[in-house]
mmCIF file of C-alpha atoms in Angstrom:
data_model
loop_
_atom_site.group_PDB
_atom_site.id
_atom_site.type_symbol
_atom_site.label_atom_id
_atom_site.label_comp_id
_atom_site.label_asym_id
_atom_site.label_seq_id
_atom_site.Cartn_x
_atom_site.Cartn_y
_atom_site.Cartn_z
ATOM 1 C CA UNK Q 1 0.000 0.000 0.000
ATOM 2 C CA UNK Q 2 1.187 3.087 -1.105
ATOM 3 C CA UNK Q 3 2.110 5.982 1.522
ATOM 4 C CA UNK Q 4 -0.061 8.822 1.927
ATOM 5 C CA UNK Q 5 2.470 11.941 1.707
ATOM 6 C CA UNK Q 6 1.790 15.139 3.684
ATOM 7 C CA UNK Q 7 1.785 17.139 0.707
ATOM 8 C CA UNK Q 8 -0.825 15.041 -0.973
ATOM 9 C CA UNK Q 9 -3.260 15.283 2.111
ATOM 10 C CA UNK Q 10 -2.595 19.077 2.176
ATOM 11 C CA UNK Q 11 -3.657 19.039 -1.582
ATOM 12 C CA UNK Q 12 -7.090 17.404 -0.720
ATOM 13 C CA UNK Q 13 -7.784 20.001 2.446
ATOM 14 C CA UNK Q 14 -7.144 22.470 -0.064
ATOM 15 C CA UNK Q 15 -9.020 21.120 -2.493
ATOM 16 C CA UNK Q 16 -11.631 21.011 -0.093
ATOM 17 C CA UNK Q 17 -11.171 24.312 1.329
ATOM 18 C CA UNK Q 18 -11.792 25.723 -2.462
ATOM 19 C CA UNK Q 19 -14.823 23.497 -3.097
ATOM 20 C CA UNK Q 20 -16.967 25.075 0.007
ATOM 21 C CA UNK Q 21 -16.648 28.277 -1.205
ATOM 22 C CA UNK Q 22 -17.967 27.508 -5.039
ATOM 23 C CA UNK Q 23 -21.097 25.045 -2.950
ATOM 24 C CA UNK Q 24 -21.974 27.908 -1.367
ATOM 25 C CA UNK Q 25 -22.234 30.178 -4.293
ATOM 26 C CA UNK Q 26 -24.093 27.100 -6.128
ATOM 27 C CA UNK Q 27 -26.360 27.519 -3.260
ATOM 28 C CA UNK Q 28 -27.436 30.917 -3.459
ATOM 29 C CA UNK Q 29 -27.505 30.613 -6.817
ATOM 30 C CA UNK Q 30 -30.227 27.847 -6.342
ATOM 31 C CA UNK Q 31 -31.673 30.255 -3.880
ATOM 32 C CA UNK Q 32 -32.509 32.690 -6.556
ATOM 33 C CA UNK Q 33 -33.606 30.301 -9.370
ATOM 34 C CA UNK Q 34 -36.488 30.086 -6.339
ATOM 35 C CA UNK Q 35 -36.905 33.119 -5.506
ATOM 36 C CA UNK Q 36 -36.591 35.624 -8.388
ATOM 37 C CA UNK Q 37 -40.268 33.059 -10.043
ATOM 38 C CA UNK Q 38 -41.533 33.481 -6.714
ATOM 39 C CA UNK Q 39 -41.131 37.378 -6.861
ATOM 40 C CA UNK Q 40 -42.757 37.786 -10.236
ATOM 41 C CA UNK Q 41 -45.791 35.403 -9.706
ATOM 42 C CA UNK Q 42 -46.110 36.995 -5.832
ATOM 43 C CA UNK Q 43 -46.361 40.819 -7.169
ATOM 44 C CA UNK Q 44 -48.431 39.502 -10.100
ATOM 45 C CA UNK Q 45 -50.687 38.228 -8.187
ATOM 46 C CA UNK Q 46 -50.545 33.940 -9.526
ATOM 47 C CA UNK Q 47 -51.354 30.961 -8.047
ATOM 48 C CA UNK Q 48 -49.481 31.291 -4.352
ATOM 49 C CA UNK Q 49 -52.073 31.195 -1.518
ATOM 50 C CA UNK Q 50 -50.145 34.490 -0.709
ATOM 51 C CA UNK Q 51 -49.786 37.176 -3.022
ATOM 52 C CA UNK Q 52 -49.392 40.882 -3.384
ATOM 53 C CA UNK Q 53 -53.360 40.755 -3.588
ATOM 54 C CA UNK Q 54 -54.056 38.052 -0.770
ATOM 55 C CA UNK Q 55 -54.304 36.928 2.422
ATOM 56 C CA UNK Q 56 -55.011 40.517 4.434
ATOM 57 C CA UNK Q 57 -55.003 40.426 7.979
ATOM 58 C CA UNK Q 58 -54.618 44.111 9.334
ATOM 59 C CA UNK Q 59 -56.035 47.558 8.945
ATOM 60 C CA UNK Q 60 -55.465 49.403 5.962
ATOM 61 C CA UNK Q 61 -53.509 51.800 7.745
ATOM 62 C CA UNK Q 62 -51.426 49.216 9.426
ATOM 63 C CA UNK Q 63 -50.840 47.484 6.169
ATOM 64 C CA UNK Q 64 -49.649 50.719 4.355
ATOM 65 C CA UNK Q 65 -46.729 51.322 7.144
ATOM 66 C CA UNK Q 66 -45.660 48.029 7.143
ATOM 67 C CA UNK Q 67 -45.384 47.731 3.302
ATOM 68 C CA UNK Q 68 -43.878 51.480 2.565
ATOM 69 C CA UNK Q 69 -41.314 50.095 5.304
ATOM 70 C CA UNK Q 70 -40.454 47.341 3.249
ATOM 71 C CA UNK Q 71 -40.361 48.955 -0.241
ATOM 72 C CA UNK Q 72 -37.922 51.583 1.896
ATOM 73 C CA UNK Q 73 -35.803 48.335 3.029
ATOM 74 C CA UNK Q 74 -35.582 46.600 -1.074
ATOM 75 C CA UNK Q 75 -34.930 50.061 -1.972
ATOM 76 C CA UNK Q 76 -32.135 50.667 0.677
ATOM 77 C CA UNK Q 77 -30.813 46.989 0.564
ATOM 78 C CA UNK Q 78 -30.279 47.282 -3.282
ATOM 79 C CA UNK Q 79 -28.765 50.777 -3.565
ATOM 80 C CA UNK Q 80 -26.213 51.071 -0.849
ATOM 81 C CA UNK Q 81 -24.986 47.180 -1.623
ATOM 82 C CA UNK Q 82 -24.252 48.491 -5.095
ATOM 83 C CA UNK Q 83 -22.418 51.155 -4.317
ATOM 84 C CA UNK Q 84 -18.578 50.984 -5.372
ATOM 85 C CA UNK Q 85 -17.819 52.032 -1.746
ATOM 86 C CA UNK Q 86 -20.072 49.235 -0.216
ATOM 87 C CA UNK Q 87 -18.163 46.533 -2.343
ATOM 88 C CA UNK Q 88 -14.695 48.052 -1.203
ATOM 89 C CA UNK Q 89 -15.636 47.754 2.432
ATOM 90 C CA UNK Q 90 -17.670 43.973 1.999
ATOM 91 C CA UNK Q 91 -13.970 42.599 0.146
ATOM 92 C CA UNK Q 92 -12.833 43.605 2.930
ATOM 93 C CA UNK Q 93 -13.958 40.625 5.308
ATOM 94 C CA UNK Q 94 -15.142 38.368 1.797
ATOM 95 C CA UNK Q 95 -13.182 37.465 -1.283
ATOM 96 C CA UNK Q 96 -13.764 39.268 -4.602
ATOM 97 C CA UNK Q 97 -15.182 35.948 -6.368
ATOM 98 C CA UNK Q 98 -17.904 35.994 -3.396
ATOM 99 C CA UNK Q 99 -18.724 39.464 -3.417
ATOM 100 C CA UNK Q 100 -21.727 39.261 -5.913
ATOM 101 C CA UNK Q 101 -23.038 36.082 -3.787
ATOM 102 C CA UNK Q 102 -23.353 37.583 -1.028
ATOM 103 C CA UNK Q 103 -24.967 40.701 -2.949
ATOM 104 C CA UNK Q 104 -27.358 37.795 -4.270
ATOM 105 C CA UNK Q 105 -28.111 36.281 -1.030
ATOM 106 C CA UNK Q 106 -29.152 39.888 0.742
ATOM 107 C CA UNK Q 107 -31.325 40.229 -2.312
ATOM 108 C CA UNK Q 108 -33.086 36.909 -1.834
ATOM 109 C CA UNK Q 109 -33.070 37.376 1.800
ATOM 110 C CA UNK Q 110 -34.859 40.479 1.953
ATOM 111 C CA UNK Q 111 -37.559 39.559 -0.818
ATOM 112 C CA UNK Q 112 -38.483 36.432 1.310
ATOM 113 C CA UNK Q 113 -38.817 38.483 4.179
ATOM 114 C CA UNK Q 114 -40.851 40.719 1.755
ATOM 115 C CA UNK Q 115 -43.115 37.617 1.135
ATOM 116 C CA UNK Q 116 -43.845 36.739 4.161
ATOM 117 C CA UNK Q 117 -44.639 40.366 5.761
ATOM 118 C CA UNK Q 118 -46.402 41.539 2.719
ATOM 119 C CA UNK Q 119 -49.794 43.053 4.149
ATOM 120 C CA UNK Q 120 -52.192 43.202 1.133
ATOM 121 C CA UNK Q 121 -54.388 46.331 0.633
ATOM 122 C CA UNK Q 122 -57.360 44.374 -1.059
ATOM 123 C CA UNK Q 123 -59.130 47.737 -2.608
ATOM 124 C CA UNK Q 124 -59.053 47.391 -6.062
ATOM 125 C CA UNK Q 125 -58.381 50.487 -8.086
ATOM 126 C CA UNK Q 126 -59.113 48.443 -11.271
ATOM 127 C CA UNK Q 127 -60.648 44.998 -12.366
ATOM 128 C CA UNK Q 128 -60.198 44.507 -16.009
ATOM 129 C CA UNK Q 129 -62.036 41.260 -17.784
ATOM 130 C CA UNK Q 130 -62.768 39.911 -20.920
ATOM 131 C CA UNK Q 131 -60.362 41.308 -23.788
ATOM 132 C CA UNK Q 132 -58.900 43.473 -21.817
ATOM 133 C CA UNK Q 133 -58.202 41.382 -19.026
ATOM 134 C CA UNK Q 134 -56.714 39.365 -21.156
ATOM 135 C CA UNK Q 135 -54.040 41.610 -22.932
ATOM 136 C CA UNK Q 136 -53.063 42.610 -19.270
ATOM 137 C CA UNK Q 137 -52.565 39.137 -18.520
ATOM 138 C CA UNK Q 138 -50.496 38.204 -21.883
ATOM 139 C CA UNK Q 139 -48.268 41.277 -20.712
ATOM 140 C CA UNK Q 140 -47.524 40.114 -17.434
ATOM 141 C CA UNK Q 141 -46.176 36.739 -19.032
ATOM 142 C CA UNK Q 142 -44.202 38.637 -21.743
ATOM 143 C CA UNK Q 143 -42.565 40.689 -18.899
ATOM 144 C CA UNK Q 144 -41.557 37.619 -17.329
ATOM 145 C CA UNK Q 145 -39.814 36.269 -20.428
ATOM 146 C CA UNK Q 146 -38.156 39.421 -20.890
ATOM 147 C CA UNK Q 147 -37.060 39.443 -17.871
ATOM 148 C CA UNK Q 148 -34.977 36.000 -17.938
ATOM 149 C CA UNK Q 149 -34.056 36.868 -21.166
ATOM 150 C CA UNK Q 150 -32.427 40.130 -20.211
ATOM 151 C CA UNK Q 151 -30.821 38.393 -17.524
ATOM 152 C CA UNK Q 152 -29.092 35.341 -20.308
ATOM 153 C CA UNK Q 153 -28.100 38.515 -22.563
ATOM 154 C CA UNK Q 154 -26.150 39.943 -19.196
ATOM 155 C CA UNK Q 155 -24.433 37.337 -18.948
ATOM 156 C CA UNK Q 156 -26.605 34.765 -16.909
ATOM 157 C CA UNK Q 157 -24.046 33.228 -14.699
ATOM 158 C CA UNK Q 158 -21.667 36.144 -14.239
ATOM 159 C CA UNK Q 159 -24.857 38.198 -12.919
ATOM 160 C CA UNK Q 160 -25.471 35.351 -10.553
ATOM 161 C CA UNK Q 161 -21.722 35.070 -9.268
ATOM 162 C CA UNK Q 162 -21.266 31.440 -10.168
ATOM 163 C CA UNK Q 163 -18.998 32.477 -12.693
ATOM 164 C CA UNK Q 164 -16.662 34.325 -10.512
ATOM 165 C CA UNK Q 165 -16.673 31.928 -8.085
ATOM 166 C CA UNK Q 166 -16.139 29.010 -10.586
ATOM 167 C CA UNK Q 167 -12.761 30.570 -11.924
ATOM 168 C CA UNK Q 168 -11.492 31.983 -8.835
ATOM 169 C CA UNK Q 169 -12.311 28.496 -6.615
ATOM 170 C CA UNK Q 170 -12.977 25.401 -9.045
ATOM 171 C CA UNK Q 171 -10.221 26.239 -11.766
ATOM 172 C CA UNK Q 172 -8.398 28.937 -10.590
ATOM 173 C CA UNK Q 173 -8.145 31.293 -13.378
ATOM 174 C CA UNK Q 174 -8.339 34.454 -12.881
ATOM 175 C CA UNK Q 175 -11.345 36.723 -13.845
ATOM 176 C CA UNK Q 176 -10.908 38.047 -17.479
ATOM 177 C CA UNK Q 177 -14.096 38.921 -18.172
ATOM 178 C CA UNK Q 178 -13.912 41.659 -20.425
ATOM 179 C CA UNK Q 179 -16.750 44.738 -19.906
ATOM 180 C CA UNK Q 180 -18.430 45.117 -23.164
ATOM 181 C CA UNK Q 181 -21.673 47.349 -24.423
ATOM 182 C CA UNK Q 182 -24.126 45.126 -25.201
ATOM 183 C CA UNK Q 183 -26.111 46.851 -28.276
ATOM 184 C CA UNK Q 184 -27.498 43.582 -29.857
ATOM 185 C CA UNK Q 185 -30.889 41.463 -29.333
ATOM 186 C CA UNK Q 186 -33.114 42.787 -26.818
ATOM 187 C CA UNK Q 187 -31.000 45.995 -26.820
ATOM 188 C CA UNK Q 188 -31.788 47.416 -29.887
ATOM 189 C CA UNK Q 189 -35.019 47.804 -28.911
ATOM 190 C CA UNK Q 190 -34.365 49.038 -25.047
ATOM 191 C CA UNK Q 191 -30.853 50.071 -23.336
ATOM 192 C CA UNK Q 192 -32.713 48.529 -19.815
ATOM 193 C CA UNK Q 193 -34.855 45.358 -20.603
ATOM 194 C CA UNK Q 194 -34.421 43.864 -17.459
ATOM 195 C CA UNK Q 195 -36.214 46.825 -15.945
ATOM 196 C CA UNK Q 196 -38.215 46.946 -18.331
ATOM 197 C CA UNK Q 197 -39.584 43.648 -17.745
ATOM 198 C CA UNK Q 198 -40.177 44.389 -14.209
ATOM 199 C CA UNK Q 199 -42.201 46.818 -15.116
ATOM 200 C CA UNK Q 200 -44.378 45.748 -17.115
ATOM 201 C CA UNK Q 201 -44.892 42.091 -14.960
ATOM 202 C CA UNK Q 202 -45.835 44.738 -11.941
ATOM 203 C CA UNK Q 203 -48.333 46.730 -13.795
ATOM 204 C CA UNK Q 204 -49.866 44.574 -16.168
ATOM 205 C CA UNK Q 205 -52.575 43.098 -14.079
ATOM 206 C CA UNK Q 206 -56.387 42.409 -14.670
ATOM 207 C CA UNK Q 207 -56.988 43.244 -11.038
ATOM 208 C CA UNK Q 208 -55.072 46.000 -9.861
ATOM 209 C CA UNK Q 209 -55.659 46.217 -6.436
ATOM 210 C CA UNK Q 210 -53.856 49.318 -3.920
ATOM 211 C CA UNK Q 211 -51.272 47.294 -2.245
ATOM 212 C CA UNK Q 212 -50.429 46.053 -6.100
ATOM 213 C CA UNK Q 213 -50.492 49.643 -7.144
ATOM 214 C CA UNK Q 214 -48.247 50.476 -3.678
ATOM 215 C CA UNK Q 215 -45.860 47.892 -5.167
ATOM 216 C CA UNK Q 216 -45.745 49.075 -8.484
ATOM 217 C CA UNK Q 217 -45.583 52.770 -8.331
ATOM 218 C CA UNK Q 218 -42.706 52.252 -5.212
ATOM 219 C CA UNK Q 219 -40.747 49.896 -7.702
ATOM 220 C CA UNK Q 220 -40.698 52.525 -10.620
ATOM 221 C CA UNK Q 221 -40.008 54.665 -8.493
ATOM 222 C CA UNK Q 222 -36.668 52.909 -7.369
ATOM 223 C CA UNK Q 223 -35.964 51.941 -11.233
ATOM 224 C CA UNK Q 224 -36.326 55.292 -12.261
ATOM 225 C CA UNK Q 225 -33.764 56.816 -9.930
ATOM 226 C CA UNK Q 226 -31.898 53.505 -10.166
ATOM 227 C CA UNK Q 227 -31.607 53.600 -13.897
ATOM 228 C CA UNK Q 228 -30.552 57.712 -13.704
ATOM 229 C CA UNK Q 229 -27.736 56.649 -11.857
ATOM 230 C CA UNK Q 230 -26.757 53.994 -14.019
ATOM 231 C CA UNK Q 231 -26.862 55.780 -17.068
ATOM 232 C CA UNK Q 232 -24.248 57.799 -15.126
ATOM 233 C CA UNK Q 233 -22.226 54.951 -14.583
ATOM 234 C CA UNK Q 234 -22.136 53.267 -18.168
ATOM 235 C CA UNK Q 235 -21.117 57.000 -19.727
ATOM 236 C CA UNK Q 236 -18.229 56.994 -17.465
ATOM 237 C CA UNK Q 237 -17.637 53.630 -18.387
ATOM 238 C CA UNK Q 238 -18.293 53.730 -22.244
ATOM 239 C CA UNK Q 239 -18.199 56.980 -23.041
ATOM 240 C CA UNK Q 240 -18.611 58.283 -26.544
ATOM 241 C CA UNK Q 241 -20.259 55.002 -27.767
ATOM 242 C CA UNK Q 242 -22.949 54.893 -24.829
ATOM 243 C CA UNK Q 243 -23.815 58.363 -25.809
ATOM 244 C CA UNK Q 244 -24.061 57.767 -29.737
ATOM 245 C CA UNK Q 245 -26.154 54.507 -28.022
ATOM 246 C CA UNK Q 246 -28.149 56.323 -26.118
ATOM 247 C CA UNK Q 247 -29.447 58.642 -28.805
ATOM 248 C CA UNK Q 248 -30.721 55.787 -30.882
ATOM 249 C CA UNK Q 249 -32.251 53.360 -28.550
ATOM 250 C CA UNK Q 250 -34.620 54.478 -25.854
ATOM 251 C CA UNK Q 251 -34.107 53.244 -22.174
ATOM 252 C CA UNK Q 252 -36.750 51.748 -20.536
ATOM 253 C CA UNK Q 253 -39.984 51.736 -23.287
ATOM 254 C CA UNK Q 254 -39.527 49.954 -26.160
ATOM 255 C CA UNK Q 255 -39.670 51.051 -29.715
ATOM 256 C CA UNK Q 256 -39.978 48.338 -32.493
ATOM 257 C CA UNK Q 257 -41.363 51.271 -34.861
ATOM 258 C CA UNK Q 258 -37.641 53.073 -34.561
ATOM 259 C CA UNK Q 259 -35.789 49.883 -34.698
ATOM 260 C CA UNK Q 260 -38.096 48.997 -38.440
ATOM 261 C CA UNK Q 261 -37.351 52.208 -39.587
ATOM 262 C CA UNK Q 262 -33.233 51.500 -38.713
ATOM 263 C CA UNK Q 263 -33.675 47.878 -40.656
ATOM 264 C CA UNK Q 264 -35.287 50.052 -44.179
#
């Protein structure tokens, strides 16, 4: 029988010690396969036997604190974690290859706790049926397509920090990934489809009811500063072309008329 050599059981703890890391990232990554279907269907109002619509169990007033609170806490959780600053300080205590989990997991984290202290506001503003219910309900599905499929065009797996983690602990190369203007598919029509999406799966409802609406208008809200600053962020970063971008494509509402006219 062969000797087991110091070195070789220091290479297997090591091993080891770099395949935590990655599980972990798998995990969260797993985490928000669940969650992010859970989000759309919850603020659309599918299926769940709790949704942005259902299952009331306080005053109106009471409900309205509670949910402004957590709109305030998404909106907080998502903007100062994003911050260059923030990520400076968290790779401080975390490596760089698990930065974005953990950015993932606070995300998941605070839209379960979203889910399960949701307080519905059952007043409907609007109830839409027949054809029109229907279009409504056609857009909400559409919005949820776009929505994974802006998430694929960004890079599915680098937006999820597998990727990162996968070079960094699995097979340890480093992180190349080069930062490139995306301007093709989905982004000739829209510079944002991702928020796009979200938009239109929160607003396209057949029933419309005011803790929906408090959802929806709170969420725009947030996207529409959110994508200000961004813009900010991708002319520093692109410069010149985002600009000559910019003019052509519009950011968050789509226009398949402009992008026709382009193609004649």
């Amino acid at each position: 029988m062969d000797l087991i050599t110091t070195g070789q059981v220091r290479d297997v703890l090591s091993s080891r010690a770099r395949l935590l890391p990655f599980l972990f990232s798998f995990a969260v990554y797993g985490l928000a396969g669940i969650t992010v279907p859970l989000m759309l269907l919850f603020f659309g109002g599918w299926w769940l036997p709790k949704t942005v619509d259902r299952s009331a169990s306080l005053s109106t007033g009471s409900a309205v604190i509670i949910d402004v609170a957590l709109l305030t806490l998404f909106g907080l959780q998502h903007t100062i974690m994003a911050r260059l600053s923030f990520k400076a300080f968290i790779t401080r205590w975390v490596p760089d290859a698990l930065e974005r989990t953990i950015y993932v997991l606070m995300v998941c984290l605070v839209m379960w706790l979203i889910f399960l202290c949701w307080q519905p506001v059952p007043h409907h503003v609007w109830s839409a049926e027949g054809v029109a219910g229907v279009i409504l309900d056609i857009g909400f599905w559409l919005g949820f397509a776009l929505v994974y499929a802006a998430t694929l065009l960004l890079n599915h797996f680098y937006l999820l920090g597998i990727t990162q983690s996968y070079r960094h602990y699995v097979t340890q190369v480093p992180d190349i990934t080069v930062d490139q203007l995306q301007t093709h598919g989905i982004y000739r029509l829209v510079r944002h489809p991702l928020m796009t999406g979200l938009l239109i799966t929160f607003w396209c409802t057949s029933t419309m009811t005011m803790g929906h609406l408090l959802w929806a208008f709170g969420i725009t809200v947030y996207i529409l500063l959110g994508t200000f600053f961004e813009e900010r962020d991708l002319v520093a970063r692109f410069g010149s072309s985002y600009r000559a971008y910019a003019t052509k494509v519009p950011a968050l509402i789509p226009s398949p008329f402009k992008l026709f006219k382009r193609r004649v």
